[in-house]
Amino acid sequence: GEDVEQSLFLSVREGDSSVINCTYTDSSSTYLYWYKQEPGAGLQLLTYIFSNMDMKQDQRLTVLLNKKDKHLSLRIADTQTGDSAIYFCAEGYNNNDMRFGAGTRLTVKP
Amino acid sequence: GAVVSQHPSWVICKSGTSVKIECRSLDFQATTMFWYRQFPKQSLMLMATSNEGSKATYEQGVEKDKFLINHASLTLSTLTVTSAHPEDSSFYICSATPQGRNTDTQYFGPGTRLTVL
């Protein structure tokens, strides 16, 4: 079964904050990633966090990691229509294995 | 459900040889499979879209004669790296879309690390 789970859909209004959540089951991962996929394009790496970190902020993006609950979230501040896409979370391991979630479709309404 | 496997998970080969990587959907049928390539700490680069029973669609800049894709059944797609060279060393990941779903839904394999000596 899937080791990484995400809700499939999220809809927000332009200017609001978006929070995309991800849960995982394997605590041995080294990195946790967030990817963005726009229609017809490949996955674009947005940001990643080491598994020993709690938070990482990069401009409008904030990643929070709760290792105890095995919960990862991506917050997008001041969400814009250009942020509409599918967002994938993924676990990465030292042996280069990766485990992806099924993706969350973010729809930003004007 | 929705498990995708890849084989092998790690392969080392000599320059000039060909390597085949398999991508299987274990508990669903996949009409569409995607092949990606990833360099360390970089984004996944979409290489090609593979549809069962038809020729793969390659992204611009990807050599179709070098990266042969065969999607012979609804549960198996293969990527063959022909005459591999050290610059082909990379992490190759496949994903599969369940039959009847649109390509918004993709389930990813664990990846295959190819090292060409």
mmCIF file of C-alpha atoms in Angstrom:
data_model
loop_
_atom_site.group_PDB
_atom_site.id
_atom_site.type_symbol
_atom_site.label_atom_id
_atom_site.label_comp_id
_atom_site.label_asym_id
_atom_site.label_seq_id
_atom_site.Cartn_x
_atom_site.Cartn_y
_atom_site.Cartn_z
ATOM 1 C CA GLY A 1 0.000 0.000 0.000
ATOM 2 C CA GLU A 2 0.930 3.644 -0.074
ATOM 3 C CA ASP A 3 3.446 4.826 2.496
ATOM 4 C CA VAL A 4 2.838 8.495 1.835
ATOM 5 C CA GLU A 5 -0.677 9.919 1.907
ATOM 6 C CA GLN A 6 -2.126 13.237 0.830
ATOM 7 C CA SER A 7 -5.615 14.549 0.363
ATOM 8 C CA LEU A 8 -6.401 14.764 -3.336
ATOM 9 C CA PHE A 9 -7.938 18.228 -3.568
ATOM 10 C CA LEU A 10 -7.612 21.675 -2.011
ATOM 11 C CA SER A 11 -9.355 24.859 -3.081
ATOM 12 C CA VAL A 12 -8.490 28.344 -1.781
ATOM 13 C CA ARG A 13 -9.156 31.946 -2.717
ATOM 14 C CA GLU A 14 -6.465 34.140 -4.190
ATOM 15 C CA GLY A 15 -4.552 35.917 -1.448
ATOM 16 C CA ASP A 16 -5.351 33.322 1.205
ATOM 17 C CA SER A 17 -2.807 30.879 2.589
ATOM 18 C CA SER A 18 -2.809 27.298 1.385
ATOM 19 C CA VAL A 19 -1.773 24.397 3.570
ATOM 20 C CA ILE A 20 -1.124 21.055 1.932
ATOM 21 C CA ASN A 21 -0.705 18.144 4.301
ATOM 22 C CA CYS A 22 1.123 14.861 3.965
ATOM 23 C CA THR A 23 1.498 11.894 6.295
ATOM 24 C CA TYR A 24 4.039 9.131 6.017
ATOM 25 C CA THR A 25 4.681 5.861 7.783
ATOM 26 C CA ASP A 26 8.439 5.274 7.534
ATOM 27 C CA SER A 27 10.508 7.309 9.955
ATOM 28 C CA SER A 28 13.848 6.277 8.427
ATOM 29 C CA SER A 29 13.684 8.734 5.556
ATOM 30 C CA THR A 30 16.521 11.235 5.250
ATOM 31 C CA TYR A 31 14.816 13.977 3.297
ATOM 32 C CA LEU A 32 11.250 15.054 2.714
ATOM 33 C CA TYR A 33 10.407 16.823 -0.509
ATOM 34 C CA TRP A 34 7.686 18.932 -2.015
ATOM 35 C CA TYR A 35 7.281 18.900 -5.801
ATOM 36 C CA LYS A 36 4.976 20.951 -7.995
ATOM 37 C CA GLN A 37 3.528 19.719 -11.267
ATOM 38 C CA GLU A 38 1.916 22.068 -13.715
ATOM 39 C CA PRO A 39 -0.270 20.686 -16.537
ATOM 40 C CA GLY A 40 1.738 18.757 -19.096
ATOM 41 C CA ALA A 41 5.015 19.322 -17.281
ATOM 42 C CA GLY A 42 7.310 17.192 -15.172
ATOM 43 C CA LEU A 43 7.663 17.510 -11.443
ATOM 44 C CA GLN A 44 9.526 20.588 -10.291
ATOM 45 C CA LEU A 45 11.328 20.424 -6.964
ATOM 46 C CA LEU A 46 9.974 23.218 -4.773
ATOM 47 C CA THR A 47 11.799 22.624 -1.554
ATOM 48 C CA TYR A 48 13.109 19.902 0.699
ATOM 49 C CA ILE A 49 13.781 19.502 4.387
ATOM 50 C CA PHE A 50 16.183 17.261 6.228
ATOM 51 C CA SER A 51 14.434 14.805 8.497
ATOM 52 C CA ASN A 52 16.184 16.304 11.540
ATOM 53 C CA MET A 53 14.674 19.753 10.921
ATOM 54 C CA ASP A 54 11.327 21.049 12.133
ATOM 55 C CA MET A 55 10.777 23.947 9.807
ATOM 56 C CA LYS A 56 12.123 25.507 6.669
ATOM 57 C CA GLN A 57 11.023 28.793 5.162
ATOM 58 C CA ASP A 58 11.711 29.941 1.643
ATOM 59 C CA GLN A 59 9.950 33.140 0.584
ATOM 60 C CA ARG A 60 6.237 32.291 0.408
ATOM 61 C CA LEU A 61 6.797 28.642 1.234
ATOM 62 C CA THR A 62 6.950 27.226 4.749
ATOM 63 C CA VAL A 63 7.569 23.548 5.376
ATOM 64 C CA LEU A 64 6.715 22.106 8.770
ATOM 65 C CA LEU A 65 7.773 18.641 9.863
ATOM 66 C CA ASN A 66 6.321 16.860 12.877
ATOM 67 C CA LYS A 67 8.429 13.746 13.212
ATOM 68 C CA LYS A 68 6.462 12.386 16.141
ATOM 69 C CA ASP A 69 3.232 12.386 14.165
ATOM 70 C CA LYS A 70 4.996 11.714 10.846
ATOM 71 C CA HIS A 71 3.283 14.733 9.381
ATOM 72 C CA LEU A 72 4.660 17.117 6.762
ATOM 73 C CA SER A 73 2.957 20.266 5.567
ATOM 74 C CA LEU A 74 3.558 22.909 2.928
ATOM 75 C CA ARG A 75 2.150 26.363 3.515
ATOM 76 C CA ILE A 76 1.934 28.797 0.623
ATOM 77 C CA ALA A 77 1.377 32.359 1.746
ATOM 78 C CA ASP A 78 -0.585 34.833 -0.376
ATOM 79 C CA THR A 79 -1.611 32.109 -2.826
ATOM 80 C CA GLN A 80 -1.803 33.232 -6.442
ATOM 81 C CA THR A 81 -3.580 31.737 -9.452
ATOM 82 C CA GLY A 82 -0.175 30.709 -10.757
ATOM 83 C CA ASP A 83 0.150 28.416 -7.758
ATOM 84 C CA SER A 84 -2.653 26.222 -9.118
ATOM 85 C CA ALA A 85 -1.013 22.860 -9.737
ATOM 86 C CA ILE A 86 -0.590 19.399 -8.275
ATOM 87 C CA TYR A 87 1.724 19.188 -5.285
ATOM 88 C CA PHE A 88 3.485 15.945 -4.421
ATOM 89 C CA CYS A 89 5.222 15.169 -1.179
ATOM 90 C CA ALA A 90 7.914 12.524 -1.139
ATOM 91 C CA GLU A 91 10.264 10.768 1.251
ATOM 92 C CA GLY A 92 13.859 10.252 0.285
ATOM 93 C CA TYR A 93 16.333 7.755 1.719
ATOM 94 C CA ASN A 94 20.076 7.448 1.877
ATOM 95 C CA ASN A 95 19.963 4.623 -0.657
ATOM 96 C CA ASN A 96 18.252 7.012 -3.065
ATOM 97 C CA ASP A 97 14.867 5.303 -2.864
ATOM 98 C CA MET A 98 11.958 7.677 -2.947
ATOM 99 C CA ARG A 99 8.323 7.303 -1.958
ATOM 100 C CA PHE A 100 5.777 9.699 -3.379
ATOM 101 C CA GLY A 101 2.290 10.620 -2.335
ATOM 102 C CA ALA A 102 -0.486 10.628 -4.942
ATOM 103 C CA GLY A 103 -0.510 14.420 -5.169
ATOM 104 C CA THR A 104 -2.846 17.209 -4.020
ATOM 105 C CA ARG A 105 -4.532 19.320 -6.672
ATOM 106 C CA LEU A 106 -4.550 22.934 -5.541
ATOM 107 C CA THR A 107 -7.126 25.161 -7.197
ATOM 108 C CA VAL A 108 -6.860 28.899 -6.597
ATOM 109 C CA LYS A 109 -10.028 30.867 -7.211
ATOM 110 C CA PRO A 110 -9.884 34.590 -8.052
ATOM 111 C CA GLY B 1 -3.421 -0.538 -3.352
ATOM 112 C CA ALA B 2 -1.729 1.482 -6.073
ATOM 113 C CA VAL B 3 1.763 0.038 -5.801
ATOM 114 C CA VAL B 4 4.348 0.575 -8.496
ATOM 115 C CA SER B 5 7.597 -1.356 -8.482
ATOM 116 C CA GLN B 6 10.825 -0.915 -10.391
ATOM 117 C CA HIS B 7 13.514 -3.401 -11.117
ATOM 118 C CA PRO B 8 16.381 -3.249 -10.583
ATOM 119 C CA SER B 9 16.627 -0.712 -7.789
ATOM 120 C CA TRP B 10 20.332 -0.186 -8.415
ATOM 121 C CA VAL B 11 22.466 -1.176 -11.394
ATOM 122 C CA ILE B 12 26.097 -0.625 -12.287
ATOM 123 C CA CYS B 13 27.199 -1.277 -15.836
ATOM 124 C CA LYS B 14 30.148 -0.727 -18.119
ATOM 125 C CA SER B 15 30.173 2.021 -20.689
ATOM 126 C CA GLY B 16 28.764 0.833 -24.013
ATOM 127 C CA THR B 17 26.395 -1.755 -22.613
ATOM 128 C CA SER B 18 22.603 -1.547 -22.550
ATOM 129 C CA VAL B 19 20.505 -1.594 -19.419
ATOM 130 C CA LYS B 20 16.805 -2.384 -19.121
ATOM 131 C CA ILE B 21 14.704 -0.960 -16.294
ATOM 132 C CA GLU B 22 11.248 -2.355 -15.603
ATOM 133 C CA CYS B 23 8.285 -0.495 -14.184
ATOM 134 C CA ARG B 24 5.315 -2.542 -13.018
ATOM 135 C CA SER B 25 1.947 -1.599 -11.598
ATOM 136 C CA LEU B 26 1.292 -4.387 -9.112
ATOM 137 C CA ASP B 27 -2.374 -4.055 -8.270
ATOM 138 C CA PHE B 28 -3.864 -1.941 -11.010
ATOM 139 C CA GLN B 29 -3.776 -1.592 -14.757
ATOM 140 C CA ALA B 30 -2.039 1.436 -16.139
ATOM 141 C CA THR B 31 -2.756 2.759 -19.593
ATOM 142 C CA THR B 32 -0.211 5.532 -19.131
ATOM 143 C CA MET B 33 3.217 5.388 -17.556
ATOM 144 C CA PHE B 34 5.743 8.167 -17.283
ATOM 145 C CA TRP B 35 9.513 7.986 -17.121
ATOM 146 C CA TYR B 36 11.475 10.617 -15.242
ATOM 147 C CA ARG B 37 15.138 11.243 -14.683
ATOM 148 C CA GLN B 38 16.544 12.979 -11.659
ATOM 149 C CA PHE B 39 19.963 14.391 -10.923
ATOM 150 C CA PRO B 40 20.973 14.841 -7.288
ATOM 151 C CA LYS B 41 18.958 17.532 -5.492
ATOM 152 C CA GLN B 42 17.312 18.548 -8.746
ATOM 153 C CA SER B 43 13.820 18.272 -10.116
ATOM 154 C CA LEU B 44 12.510 15.222 -11.835
ATOM 155 C CA MET B 45 12.783 15.699 -15.564
ATOM 156 C CA LEU B 46 10.014 14.112 -17.589
ATOM 157 C CA MET B 47 11.614 12.005 -20.294
ATOM 158 C CA ALA B 48 8.667 10.387 -21.986
ATOM 159 C CA THR B 49 5.041 9.386 -21.732
ATOM 160 C CA SER B 50 4.321 5.770 -22.451
ATOM 161 C CA ASN B 51 0.890 4.567 -23.523
ATOM 162 C CA GLU B 52 0.060 0.884 -23.692
ATOM 163 C CA GLY B 53 0.103 -0.419 -27.227
ATOM 164 C CA SER B 54 1.475 2.704 -28.855
ATOM 165 C CA LYS B 55 4.773 4.479 -29.295
ATOM 166 C CA ALA B 56 6.053 6.585 -26.456
ATOM 167 C CA THR B 57 5.971 10.360 -26.664
ATOM 168 C CA TYR B 58 9.367 11.821 -25.870
ATOM 169 C CA GLU B 59 10.047 15.219 -24.396
ATOM 170 C CA GLN B 60 12.172 17.657 -26.311
ATOM 171 C CA GLY B 61 15.859 16.919 -25.986
ATOM 172 C CA VAL B 62 15.404 13.250 -25.053
ATOM 173 C CA GLU B 63 16.916 10.873 -27.600
ATOM 174 C CA LYS B 64 14.346 8.233 -28.427
ATOM 175 C CA ASP B 65 16.959 5.944 -29.970
ATOM 176 C CA LYS B 66 18.992 6.079 -26.790
ATOM 177 C CA PHE B 67 16.149 5.636 -24.327
ATOM 178 C CA LEU B 68 13.921 2.925 -25.736
ATOM 179 C CA ILE B 69 10.527 2.612 -24.105
ATOM 180 C CA ASN B 70 8.210 -0.341 -24.506
ATOM 181 C CA HIS B 71 4.780 -0.434 -22.872
ATOM 182 C CA ALA B 72 3.761 -3.924 -23.911
ATOM 183 C CA SER B 73 1.064 -4.566 -21.343
ATOM 184 C CA LEU B 74 -1.196 -2.687 -18.967
ATOM 185 C CA THR B 75 1.089 -3.493 -16.057
ATOM 186 C CA LEU B 76 4.575 -3.219 -17.501
ATOM 187 C CA SER B 77 6.674 -0.546 -19.156
ATOM 188 C CA THR B 78 10.394 -0.890 -19.790
ATOM 189 C CA LEU B 79 13.072 1.718 -20.337
ATOM 190 C CA THR B 80 16.235 0.536 -22.059
ATOM 191 C CA VAL B 81 19.268 2.781 -21.938
ATOM 192 C CA THR B 82 21.243 1.766 -25.009
ATOM 193 C CA SER B 83 25.011 2.073 -25.281
ATOM 194 C CA ALA B 84 25.137 3.675 -21.853
ATOM 195 C CA HIS B 85 27.769 6.270 -21.082
ATOM 196 C CA PRO B 86 28.811 7.798 -17.750
ATOM 197 C CA GLU B 87 26.662 10.874 -18.419
ATOM 198 C CA ASP B 88 23.620 8.579 -18.392
ATOM 199 C CA SER B 89 24.275 7.845 -14.733
ATOM 200 C CA SER B 90 21.222 9.087 -12.922
ATOM 201 C CA PHE B 91 18.154 8.156 -10.928
ATOM 202 C CA TYR B 92 15.279 6.970 -13.098
ATOM 203 C CA ILE B 93 11.753 7.001 -11.722
ATOM 204 C CA CYS B 94 8.569 5.765 -13.336
ATOM 205 C CA SER B 95 4.999 6.572 -12.481
ATOM 206 C CA ALA B 96 1.727 5.018 -13.570
ATOM 207 C CA THR B 97 -1.806 6.295 -14.007
ATOM 208 C CA PRO B 98 -4.595 3.804 -13.248
ATOM 209 C CA GLN B 99 -6.820 2.875 -16.152
ATOM 210 C CA GLY B 100 -9.865 5.105 -16.274
ATOM 211 C CA ARG B 101 -8.236 7.956 -14.347
ATOM 212 C CA ASN B 102 -6.793 11.080 -15.856
ATOM 213 C CA THR B 103 -3.096 11.795 -15.599
ATOM 214 C CA ASP B 104 -3.625 14.011 -12.584
ATOM 215 C CA THR B 105 -3.254 10.817 -10.608
ATOM 216 C CA GLN B 106 0.155 9.237 -10.706
ATOM 217 C CA TYR B 107 1.650 6.563 -8.510
ATOM 218 C CA PHE B 108 5.411 6.510 -8.403
ATOM 219 C CA GLY B 109 7.890 3.685 -8.321
ATOM 220 C CA PRO B 110 10.826 3.737 -5.886
ATOM 221 C CA GLY B 111 13.326 4.591 -8.586
ATOM 222 C CA THR B 112 16.339 2.924 -10.164
ATOM 223 C CA ARG B 113 19.829 4.263 -9.701
ATOM 224 C CA LEU B 114 21.991 3.698 -12.766
ATOM 225 C CA THR B 115 25.742 4.073 -12.509
ATOM 226 C CA VAL B 116 27.731 3.747 -15.720
ATOM 227 C CA LEU B 117 31.434 3.160 -15.286
#
